[in-house]
Coordinates of C-alpha atoms in Angstrom, one line a residue:
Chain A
X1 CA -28.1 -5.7 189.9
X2 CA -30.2 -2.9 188.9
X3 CA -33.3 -1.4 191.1
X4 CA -35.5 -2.4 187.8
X5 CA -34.0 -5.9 188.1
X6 CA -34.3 -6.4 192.4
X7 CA -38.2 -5.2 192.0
X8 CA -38.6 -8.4 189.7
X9 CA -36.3 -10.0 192.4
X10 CA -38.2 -9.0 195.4
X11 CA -41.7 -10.2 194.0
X12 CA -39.7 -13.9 193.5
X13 CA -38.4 -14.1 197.2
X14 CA -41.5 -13.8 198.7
X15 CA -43.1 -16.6 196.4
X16 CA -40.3 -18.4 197.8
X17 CA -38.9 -19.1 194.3
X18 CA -35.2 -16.8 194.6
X19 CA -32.2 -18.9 195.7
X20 CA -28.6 -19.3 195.8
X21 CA -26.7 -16.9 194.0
X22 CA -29.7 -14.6 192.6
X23 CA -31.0 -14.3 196.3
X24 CA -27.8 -13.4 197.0
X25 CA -26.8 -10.8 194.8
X26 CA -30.2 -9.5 195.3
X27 CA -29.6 -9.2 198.8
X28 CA -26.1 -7.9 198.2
X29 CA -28.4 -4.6 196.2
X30 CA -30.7 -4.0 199.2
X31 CA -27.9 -3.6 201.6
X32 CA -26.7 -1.2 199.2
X33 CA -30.0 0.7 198.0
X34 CA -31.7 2.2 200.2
X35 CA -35.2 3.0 197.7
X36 CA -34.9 -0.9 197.4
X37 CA -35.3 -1.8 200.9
X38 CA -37.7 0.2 201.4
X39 CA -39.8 -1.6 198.3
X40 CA -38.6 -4.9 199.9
X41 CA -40.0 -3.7 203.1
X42 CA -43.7 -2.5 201.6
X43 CA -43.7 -5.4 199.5
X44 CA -43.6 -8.1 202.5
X45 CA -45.7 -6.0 204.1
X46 CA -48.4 -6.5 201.4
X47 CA -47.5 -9.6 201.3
X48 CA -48.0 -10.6 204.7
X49 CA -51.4 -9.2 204.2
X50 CA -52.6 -10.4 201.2
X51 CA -51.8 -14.2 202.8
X52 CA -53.8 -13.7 205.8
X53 CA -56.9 -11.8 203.6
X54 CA -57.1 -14.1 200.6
X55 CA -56.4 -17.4 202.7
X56 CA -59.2 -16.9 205.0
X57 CA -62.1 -18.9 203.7
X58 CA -65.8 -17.4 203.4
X59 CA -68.7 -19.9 203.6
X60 CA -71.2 -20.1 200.7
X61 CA -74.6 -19.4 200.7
X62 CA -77.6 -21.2 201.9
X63 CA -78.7 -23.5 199.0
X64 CA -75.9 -23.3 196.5
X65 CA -75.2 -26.8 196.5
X66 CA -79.0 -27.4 196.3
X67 CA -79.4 -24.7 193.4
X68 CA -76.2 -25.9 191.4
X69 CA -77.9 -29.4 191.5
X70 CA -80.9 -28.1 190.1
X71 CA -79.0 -26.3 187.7
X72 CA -77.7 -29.4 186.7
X73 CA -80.8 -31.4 186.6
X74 CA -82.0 -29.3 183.9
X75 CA -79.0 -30.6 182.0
X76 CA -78.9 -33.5 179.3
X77 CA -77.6 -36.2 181.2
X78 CA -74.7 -38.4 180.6
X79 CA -75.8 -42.0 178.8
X80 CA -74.1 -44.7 180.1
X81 CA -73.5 -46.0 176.5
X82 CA -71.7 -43.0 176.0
X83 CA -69.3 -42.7 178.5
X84 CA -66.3 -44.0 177.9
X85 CA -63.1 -45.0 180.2
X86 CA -61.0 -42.1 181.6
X87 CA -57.3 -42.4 180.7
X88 CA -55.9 -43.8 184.2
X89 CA -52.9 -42.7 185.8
X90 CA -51.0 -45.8 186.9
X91 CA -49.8 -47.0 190.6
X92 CA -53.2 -45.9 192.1
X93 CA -54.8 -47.9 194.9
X94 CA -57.9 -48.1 195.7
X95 CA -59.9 -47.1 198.6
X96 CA -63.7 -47.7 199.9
X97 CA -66.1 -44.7 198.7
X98 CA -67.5 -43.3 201.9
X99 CA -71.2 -43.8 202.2
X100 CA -72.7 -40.4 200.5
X101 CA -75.6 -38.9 203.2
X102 CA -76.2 -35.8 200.4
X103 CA -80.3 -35.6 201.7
X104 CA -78.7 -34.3 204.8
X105 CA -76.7 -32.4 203.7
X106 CA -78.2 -30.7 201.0
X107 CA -81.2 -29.7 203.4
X108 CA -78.9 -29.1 206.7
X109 CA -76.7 -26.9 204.8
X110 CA -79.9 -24.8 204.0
X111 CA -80.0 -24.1 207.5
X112 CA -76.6 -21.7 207.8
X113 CA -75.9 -18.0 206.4
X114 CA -78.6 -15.7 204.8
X115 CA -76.5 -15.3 201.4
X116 CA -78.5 -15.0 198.0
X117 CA -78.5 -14.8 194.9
X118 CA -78.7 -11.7 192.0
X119 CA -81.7 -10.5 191.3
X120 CA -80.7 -11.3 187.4
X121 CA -83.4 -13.8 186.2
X122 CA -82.3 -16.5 183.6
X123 CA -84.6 -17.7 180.9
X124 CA -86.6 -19.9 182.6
X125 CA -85.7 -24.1 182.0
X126 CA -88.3 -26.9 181.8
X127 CA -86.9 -29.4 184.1
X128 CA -85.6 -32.8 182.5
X129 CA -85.6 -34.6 185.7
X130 CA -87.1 -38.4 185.8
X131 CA -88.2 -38.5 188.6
X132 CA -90.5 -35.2 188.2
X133 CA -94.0 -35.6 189.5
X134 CA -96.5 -36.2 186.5
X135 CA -99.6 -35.7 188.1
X136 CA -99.8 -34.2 191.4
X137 CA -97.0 -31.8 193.1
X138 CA -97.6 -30.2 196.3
X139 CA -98.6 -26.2 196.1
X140 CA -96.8 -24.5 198.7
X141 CA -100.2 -23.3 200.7
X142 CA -100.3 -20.6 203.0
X143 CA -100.2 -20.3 206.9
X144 CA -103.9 -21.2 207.2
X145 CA -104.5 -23.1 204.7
X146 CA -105.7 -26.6 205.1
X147 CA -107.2 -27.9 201.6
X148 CA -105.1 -30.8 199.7
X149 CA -102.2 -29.4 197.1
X150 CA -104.2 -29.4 194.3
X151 CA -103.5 -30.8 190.7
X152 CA -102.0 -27.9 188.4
X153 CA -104.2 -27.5 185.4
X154 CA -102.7 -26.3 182.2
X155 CA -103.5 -22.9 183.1
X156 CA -100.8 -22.9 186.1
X157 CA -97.7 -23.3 183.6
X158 CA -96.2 -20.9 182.9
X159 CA -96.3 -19.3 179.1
X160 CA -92.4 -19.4 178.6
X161 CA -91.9 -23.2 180.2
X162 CA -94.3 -24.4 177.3
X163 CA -92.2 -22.4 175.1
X164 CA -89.1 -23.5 176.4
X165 CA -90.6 -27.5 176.8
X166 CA -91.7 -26.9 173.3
X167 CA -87.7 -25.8 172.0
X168 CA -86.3 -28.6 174.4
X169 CA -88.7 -31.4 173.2
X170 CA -88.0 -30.2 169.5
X171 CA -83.7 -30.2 170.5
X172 CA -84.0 -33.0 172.2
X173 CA -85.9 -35.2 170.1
X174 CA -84.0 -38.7 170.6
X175 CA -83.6 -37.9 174.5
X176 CA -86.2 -40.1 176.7
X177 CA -87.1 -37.2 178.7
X178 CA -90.1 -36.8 181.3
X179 CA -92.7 -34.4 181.1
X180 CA -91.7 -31.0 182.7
X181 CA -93.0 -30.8 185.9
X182 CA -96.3 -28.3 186.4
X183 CA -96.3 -26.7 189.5
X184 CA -98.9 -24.7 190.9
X185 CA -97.2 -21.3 192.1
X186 CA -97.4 -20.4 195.7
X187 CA -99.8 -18.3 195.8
X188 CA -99.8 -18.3 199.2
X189 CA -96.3 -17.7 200.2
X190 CA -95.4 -17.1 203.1
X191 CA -96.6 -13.4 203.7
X192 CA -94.8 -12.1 206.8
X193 CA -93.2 -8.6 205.3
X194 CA -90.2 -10.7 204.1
X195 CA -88.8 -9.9 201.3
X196 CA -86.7 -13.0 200.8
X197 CA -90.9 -15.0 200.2
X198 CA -91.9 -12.8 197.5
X199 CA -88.9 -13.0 195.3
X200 CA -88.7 -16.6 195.8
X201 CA -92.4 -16.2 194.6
X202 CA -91.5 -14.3 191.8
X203 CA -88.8 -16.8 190.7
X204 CA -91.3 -19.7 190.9
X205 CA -93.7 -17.8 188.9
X206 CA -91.2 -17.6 186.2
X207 CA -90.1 -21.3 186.4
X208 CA -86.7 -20.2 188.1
X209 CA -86.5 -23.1 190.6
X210 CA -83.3 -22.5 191.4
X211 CA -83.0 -19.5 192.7
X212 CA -86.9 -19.7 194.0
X213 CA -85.3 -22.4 196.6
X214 CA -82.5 -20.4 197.6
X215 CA -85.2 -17.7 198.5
X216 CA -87.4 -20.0 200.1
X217 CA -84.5 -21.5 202.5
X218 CA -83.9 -17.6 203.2
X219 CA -87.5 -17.1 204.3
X220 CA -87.3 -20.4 206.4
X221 CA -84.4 -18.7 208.3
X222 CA -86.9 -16.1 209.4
X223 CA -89.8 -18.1 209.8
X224 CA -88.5 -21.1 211.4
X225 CA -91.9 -21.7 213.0
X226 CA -94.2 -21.2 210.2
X227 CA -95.0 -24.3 208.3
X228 CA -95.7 -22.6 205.0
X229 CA -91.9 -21.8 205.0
X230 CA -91.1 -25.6 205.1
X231 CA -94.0 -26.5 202.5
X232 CA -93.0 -23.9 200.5
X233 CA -89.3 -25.0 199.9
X234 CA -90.3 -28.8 200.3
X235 CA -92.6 -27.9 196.9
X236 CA -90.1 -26.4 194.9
X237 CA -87.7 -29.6 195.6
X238 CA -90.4 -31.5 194.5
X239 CA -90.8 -29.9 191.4
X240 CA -87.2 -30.9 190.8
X241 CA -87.9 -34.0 191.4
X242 CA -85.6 -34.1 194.5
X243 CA -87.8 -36.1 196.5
X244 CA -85.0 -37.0 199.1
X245 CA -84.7 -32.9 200.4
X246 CA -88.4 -32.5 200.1
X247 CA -88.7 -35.5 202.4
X248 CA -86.5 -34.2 204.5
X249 CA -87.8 -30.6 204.4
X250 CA -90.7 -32.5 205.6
X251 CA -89.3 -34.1 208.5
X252 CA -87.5 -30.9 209.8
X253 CA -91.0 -28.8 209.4
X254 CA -92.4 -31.8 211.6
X255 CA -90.1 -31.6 214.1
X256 CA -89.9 -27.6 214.5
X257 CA -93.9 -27.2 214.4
X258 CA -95.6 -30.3 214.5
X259 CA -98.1 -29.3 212.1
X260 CA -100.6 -32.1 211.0
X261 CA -100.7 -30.9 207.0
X262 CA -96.6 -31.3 206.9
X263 CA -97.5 -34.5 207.6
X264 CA -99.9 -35.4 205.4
X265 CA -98.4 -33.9 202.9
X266 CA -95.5 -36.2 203.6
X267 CA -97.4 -39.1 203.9
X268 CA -98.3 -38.5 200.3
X269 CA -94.3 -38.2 199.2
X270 CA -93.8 -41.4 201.0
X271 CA -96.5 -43.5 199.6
X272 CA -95.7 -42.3 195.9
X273 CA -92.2 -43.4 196.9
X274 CA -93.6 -46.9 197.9
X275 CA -92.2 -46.4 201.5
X276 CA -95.9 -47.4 202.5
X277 CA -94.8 -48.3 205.9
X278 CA -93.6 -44.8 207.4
X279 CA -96.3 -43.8 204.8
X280 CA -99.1 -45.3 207.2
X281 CA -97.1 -43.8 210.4
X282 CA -96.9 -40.4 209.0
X283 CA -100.9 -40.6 208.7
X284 CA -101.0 -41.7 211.8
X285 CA -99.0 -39.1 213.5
X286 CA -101.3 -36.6 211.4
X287 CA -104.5 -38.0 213.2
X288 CA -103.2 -37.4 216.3
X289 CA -101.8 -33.9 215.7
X290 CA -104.9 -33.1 214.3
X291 CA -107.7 -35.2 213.1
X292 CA -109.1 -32.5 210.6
X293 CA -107.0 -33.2 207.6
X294 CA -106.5 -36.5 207.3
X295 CA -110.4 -36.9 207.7
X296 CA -110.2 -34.7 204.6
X297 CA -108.2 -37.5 203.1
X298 CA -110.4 -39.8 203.5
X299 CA -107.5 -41.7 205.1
Chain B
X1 CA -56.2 -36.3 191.2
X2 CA -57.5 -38.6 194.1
X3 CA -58.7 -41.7 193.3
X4 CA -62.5 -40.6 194.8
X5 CA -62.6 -38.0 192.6
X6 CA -61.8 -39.8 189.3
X7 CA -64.4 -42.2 190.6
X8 CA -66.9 -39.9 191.0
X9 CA -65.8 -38.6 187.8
X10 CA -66.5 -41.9 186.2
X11 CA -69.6 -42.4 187.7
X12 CA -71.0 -39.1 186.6
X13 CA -70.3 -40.1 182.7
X14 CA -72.2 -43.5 183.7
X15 CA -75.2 -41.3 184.0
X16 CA -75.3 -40.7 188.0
X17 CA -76.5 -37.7 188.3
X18 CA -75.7 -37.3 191.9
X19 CA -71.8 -38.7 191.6
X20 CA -71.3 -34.7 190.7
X21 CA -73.3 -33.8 193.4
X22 CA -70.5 -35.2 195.6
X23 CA -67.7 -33.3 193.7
X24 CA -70.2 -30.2 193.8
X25 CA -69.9 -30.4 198.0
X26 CA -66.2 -31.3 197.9
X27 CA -65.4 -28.3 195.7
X28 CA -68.2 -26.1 196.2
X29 CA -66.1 -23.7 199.0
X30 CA -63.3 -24.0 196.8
X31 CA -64.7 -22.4 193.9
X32 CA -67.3 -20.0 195.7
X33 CA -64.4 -18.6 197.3
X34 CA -62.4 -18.1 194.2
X35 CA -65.0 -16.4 192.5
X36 CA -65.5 -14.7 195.4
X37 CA -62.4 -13.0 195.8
X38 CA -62.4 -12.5 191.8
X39 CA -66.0 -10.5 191.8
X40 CA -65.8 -9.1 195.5
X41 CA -69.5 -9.8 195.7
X42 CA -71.3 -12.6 197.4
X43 CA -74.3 -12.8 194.7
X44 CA -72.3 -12.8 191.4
X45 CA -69.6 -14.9 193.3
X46 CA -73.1 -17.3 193.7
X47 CA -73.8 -17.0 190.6
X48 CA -70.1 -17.8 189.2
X49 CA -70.2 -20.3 191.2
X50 CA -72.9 -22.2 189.6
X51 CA -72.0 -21.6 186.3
X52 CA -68.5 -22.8 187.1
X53 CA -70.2 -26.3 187.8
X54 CA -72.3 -26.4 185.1
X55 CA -69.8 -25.9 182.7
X56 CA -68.0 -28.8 184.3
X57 CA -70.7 -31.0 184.2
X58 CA -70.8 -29.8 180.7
X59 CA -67.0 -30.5 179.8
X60 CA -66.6 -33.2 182.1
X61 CA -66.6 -36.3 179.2
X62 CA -63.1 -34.6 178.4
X63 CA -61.6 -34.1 181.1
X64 CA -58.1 -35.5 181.4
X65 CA -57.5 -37.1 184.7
X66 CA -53.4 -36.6 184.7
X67 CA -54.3 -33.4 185.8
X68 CA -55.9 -32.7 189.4
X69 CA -59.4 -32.0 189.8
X70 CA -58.9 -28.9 191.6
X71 CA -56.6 -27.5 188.9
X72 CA -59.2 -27.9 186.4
X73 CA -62.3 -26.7 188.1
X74 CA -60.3 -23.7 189.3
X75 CA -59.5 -23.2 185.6
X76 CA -63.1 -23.4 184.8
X77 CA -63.9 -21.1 187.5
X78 CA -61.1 -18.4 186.7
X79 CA -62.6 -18.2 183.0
X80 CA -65.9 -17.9 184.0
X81 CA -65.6 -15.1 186.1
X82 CA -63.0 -13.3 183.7
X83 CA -65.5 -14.0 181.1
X84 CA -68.4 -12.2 183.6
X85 CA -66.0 -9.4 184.5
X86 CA -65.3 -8.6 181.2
X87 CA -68.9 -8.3 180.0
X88 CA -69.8 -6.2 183.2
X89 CA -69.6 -2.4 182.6
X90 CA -69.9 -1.3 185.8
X91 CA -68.0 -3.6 188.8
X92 CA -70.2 -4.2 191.6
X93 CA -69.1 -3.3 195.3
X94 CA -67.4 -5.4 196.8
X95 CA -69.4 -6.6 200.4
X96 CA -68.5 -5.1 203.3
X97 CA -70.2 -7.4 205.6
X98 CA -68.2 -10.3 204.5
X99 CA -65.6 -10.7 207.3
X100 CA -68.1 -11.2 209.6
X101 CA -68.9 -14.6 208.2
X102 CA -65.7 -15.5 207.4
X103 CA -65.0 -18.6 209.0
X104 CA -62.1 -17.1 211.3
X105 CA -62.6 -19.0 214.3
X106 CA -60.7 -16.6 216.2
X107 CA -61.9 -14.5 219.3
X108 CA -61.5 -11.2 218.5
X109 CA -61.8 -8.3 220.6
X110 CA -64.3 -5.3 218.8
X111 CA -61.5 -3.5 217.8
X112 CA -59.6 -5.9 216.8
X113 CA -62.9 -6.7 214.7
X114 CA -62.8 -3.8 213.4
X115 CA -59.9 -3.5 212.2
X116 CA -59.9 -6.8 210.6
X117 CA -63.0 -5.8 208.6
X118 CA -61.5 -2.3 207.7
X119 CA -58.8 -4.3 206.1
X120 CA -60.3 -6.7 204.6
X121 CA -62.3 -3.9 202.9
X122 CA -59.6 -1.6 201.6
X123 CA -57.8 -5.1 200.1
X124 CA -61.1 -6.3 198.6
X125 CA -61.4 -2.5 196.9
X126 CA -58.1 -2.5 195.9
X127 CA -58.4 -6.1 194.2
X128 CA -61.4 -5.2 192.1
X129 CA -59.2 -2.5 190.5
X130 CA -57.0 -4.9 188.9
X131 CA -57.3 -6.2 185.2
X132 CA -58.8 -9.1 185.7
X133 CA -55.6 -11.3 184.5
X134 CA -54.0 -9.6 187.4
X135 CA -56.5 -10.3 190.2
X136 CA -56.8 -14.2 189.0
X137 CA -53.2 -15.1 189.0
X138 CA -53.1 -13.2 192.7
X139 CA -56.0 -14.7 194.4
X140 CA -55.0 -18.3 192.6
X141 CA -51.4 -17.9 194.6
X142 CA -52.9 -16.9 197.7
X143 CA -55.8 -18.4 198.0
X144 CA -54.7 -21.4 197.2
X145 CA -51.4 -21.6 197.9
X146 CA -50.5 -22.1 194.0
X147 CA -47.3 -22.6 192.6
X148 CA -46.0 -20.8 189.4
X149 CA -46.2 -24.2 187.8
X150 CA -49.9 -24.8 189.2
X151 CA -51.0 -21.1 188.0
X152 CA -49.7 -21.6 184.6
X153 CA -51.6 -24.7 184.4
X154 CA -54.8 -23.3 185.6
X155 CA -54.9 -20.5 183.2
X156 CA -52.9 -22.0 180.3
X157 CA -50.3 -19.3 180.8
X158 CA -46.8 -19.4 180.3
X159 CA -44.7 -19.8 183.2
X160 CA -43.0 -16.7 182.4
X161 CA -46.6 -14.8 182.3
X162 CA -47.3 -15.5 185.5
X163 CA -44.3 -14.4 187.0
X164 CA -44.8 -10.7 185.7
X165 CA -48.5 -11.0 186.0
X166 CA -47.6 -11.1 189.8
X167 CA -45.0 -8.7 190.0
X168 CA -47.5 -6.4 188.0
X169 CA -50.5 -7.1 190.1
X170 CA -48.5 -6.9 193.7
X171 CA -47.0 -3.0 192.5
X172 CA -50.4 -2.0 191.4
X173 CA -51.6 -2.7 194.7
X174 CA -49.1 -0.7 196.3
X175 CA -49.6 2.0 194.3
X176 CA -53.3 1.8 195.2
X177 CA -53.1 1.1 198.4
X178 CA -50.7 3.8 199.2
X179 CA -52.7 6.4 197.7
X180 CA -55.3 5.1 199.8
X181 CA -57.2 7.8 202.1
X182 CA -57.8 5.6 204.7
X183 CA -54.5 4.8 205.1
X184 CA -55.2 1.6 206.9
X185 CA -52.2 -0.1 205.6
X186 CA -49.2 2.7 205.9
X187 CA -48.1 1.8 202.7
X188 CA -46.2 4.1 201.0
X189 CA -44.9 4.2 197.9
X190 CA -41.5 3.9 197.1

């Protein structure tokens, strides 16, 4: 065997994949070689190495799950007409589908590492979501702030979502799609020196959803206590049309501060839901936090 | 491929929007940390990420299901992120905080810290020297384990390829990392 040859050899062995007689007559050149064993040597070394670096598993961000699901929400959706049976592969049994508990998780796993996203801005998407709030979407409000989320007039949206609403609409002209959704902008972001609040700011501004919620779960994770941060990020889910995480943003802000407006402001989210039940609870847990806002409601 | 994910699959072409979600947090750490470990940054890894899934979503009517979900979406994956690396003029640092949030869940004494991180850091600057062909079909057999076979599947390579592509890949790392200052490894060339 030539050194050329054994180098080819070595990389082979430690993939597991050298046997029988060319392990052999590969070790048979390494016992004899000395510039060989030493390669053998350095190259289990780096192997050794490179299994323990590249094996060891890194968590992903805060919100990437959320923002990949927002990402596709802004896709055309698949028809049922349209889909069509996936070749099977035979002897496969079945098994029960576990229950899925995605709310939870979606808005739980906001809750972890501080990771984020580039800085890059991508053109910015009108939303295709059905279930996107026609009429009234809840404007992330500042710390102080106790008047209702008003309706966004036309002035709010954005010049390029009309453009880009306009090109979808025009693209998409057999698609039943729902109006985009017109947020107001937070104008009132959470202002506490973070950086993390205005460039999720900036990113709602510009109809970037997306990457606006990862930046808002960022600025939760340092303002735990402030309720903006929780109205904040419960709004851009809403203007998603991911009413499920803005509920439970909801609920978490509730539990961590107890503020009165969360509560009303879920209220709201529950009774467009039709869950008029906890809708009446939630009201009534907002009277006793604080009378002044649901009075306001005329609730 | 599992029977859960052909039926999430399935669902997903039916219109359910939030089928995909569920392979999105199967896979999600999967393919973060693939394109992770092929851009050495957490934001563009992010990014990758997400664009990985979308083009899934986007391909996913035909997708074959003879072949395993994982195979595919790392496929997916590996071209998105050569695709981004080639278009990239300038390679972004890799992170150097990144080991502490690996998900060791060993106790580690500060030097022993240390160290780890240091190494971590001259691999994760050596990787992002590669060719990007180079880098994938390494952190594929690593990262996951892959088998010749598997790789070759992944990135529509011949068998044959992938064998030289790792022979390649693993002496250009020793060459780099011997010549490396720190000398964390001790490699030396030979």
């Amino acid at each position: 065997m030539k050194c050329v040859d054994a180098v080819a050899a070595i990389s082979m062995m430690l993939d597991g994949r050298l046997a029988g007689s060319d392990r052999e007559e590969l070790l048979s050149h390494i016992a004899a070689c000395q510039a060989c064993g030493a390669r053998l040597e350095s190259a289990s070394r780096l192997h050794a190495i490179l299994s323990r670096e590249l094996s060891r598993r890194v968590s992903p961000p805060a919100g990437l799950q959320a923002s990949i699901m927002a990402a596709v929400a802004r896709e055309k959706g698949y028809a049922p007409a349209a889909a069509k049976p996936l070749l099977r592969m035979p002897h496969l049994w079945l098994r029960p589908l576990a229950t899925a508990a995605a709310v939870a998780g979606l808005i739980a796993f906001g809750w972890m590492s501080n990771e984020h996203f580039s800085d890059r801005q991508t053109a910015p998407v009108p939303s295709t979501v059905a279930r996107a709030p026609e009429k009234e979407s809840a404007r992330p409000l500042g710390n102080h702030e106790t008047a209702v989320p008003a309706m966004p007039s036309a002035g709010t949206f954005p010049a390029q979502q009309k453009k880009a609403a306009a090109a979808v609409k025009s693209d998409t002209a057999n698609v039943v799609s729902p109006k985009p959704p017109q947020p107001t902008p937070p104008g009132n972001a959470v202002k506490a020196g973070d950086r993390s609040s205005a460039v999720a700011e900036n990113y709602w501004q510009n109809g970037d959803y997306a990457r606006a919620i990862a930046y808002f779960h960022r600025t939760l994770d340092s303002n735990p206590g402030n309720p903006a941060s929780y109205r904040n990020l419960a709004a851009a889910y809403q203007s998603l049309g991911m009413m499920a995480e803005s509920i439970v943003v909801y609920n978490m802000g509730i539990r961590q501060t107890g503020d009165a407006q969360l509560m009303v402001e879920l209220g709201k989210i529950q009774e467009k839901e039709g869950d008029m039940d906890n809708a009446v609870e939630t009201y009534a847990n907002a009277t006793l936090a604080d009378p002044s806002p649901y009075i306001e409601q005329g609730g | 491929m599992t029977n859960e994910d052909l039926h999430l699959v399935e669902r997903t072409l039916r219109g359910e929007r939030e089928a995909f979600g569920h392979l999105v947090k199967k896979y999600e750490g999967l393919v973060y940390n693939l394109t992770y470990r092929m851009t050495g940054s957490r934001e563009e890894a992010a990014d990758m990420a997400q664009e990985a899934f979308l083009r899934a979503y986007r391909s996913l009517a035909s997708y074959n299901p003879e072949y395993k979900f994982t195979t595919w979406i790392c496929k997916i994956a590996s071209h998105a992120c050569i695709d981004h690396l080639r278009r990239q003029r300038t390679r972004s640092m890799p992170d150097e905080d990144l080991d502490r949030l690996a998900d060791g869940g060993e106790s580690l004494s500060a030097h022993e810290e240390y160290e780890r991180a240091e190494t971590g850091r001259v691999i994760r600057e050596a990787l992002a020297t590669l060719p990007e062909k180079y880098r994938t079909v390494l952190v594929l057999r690593y990262m996951e384990d892959m088998t010749y076979e598997d790789i070759a599947e992944t990135l529509d390579i011949p068998l044959g390829t992938v064998k030289t592509h790792l022979r390649r890949a693993r002496l250009l790392l020793q060459e780099k990392l011997s010549l490396s200052e720190e000398g964390v490894l001790g490699f030396e060339m030979c």
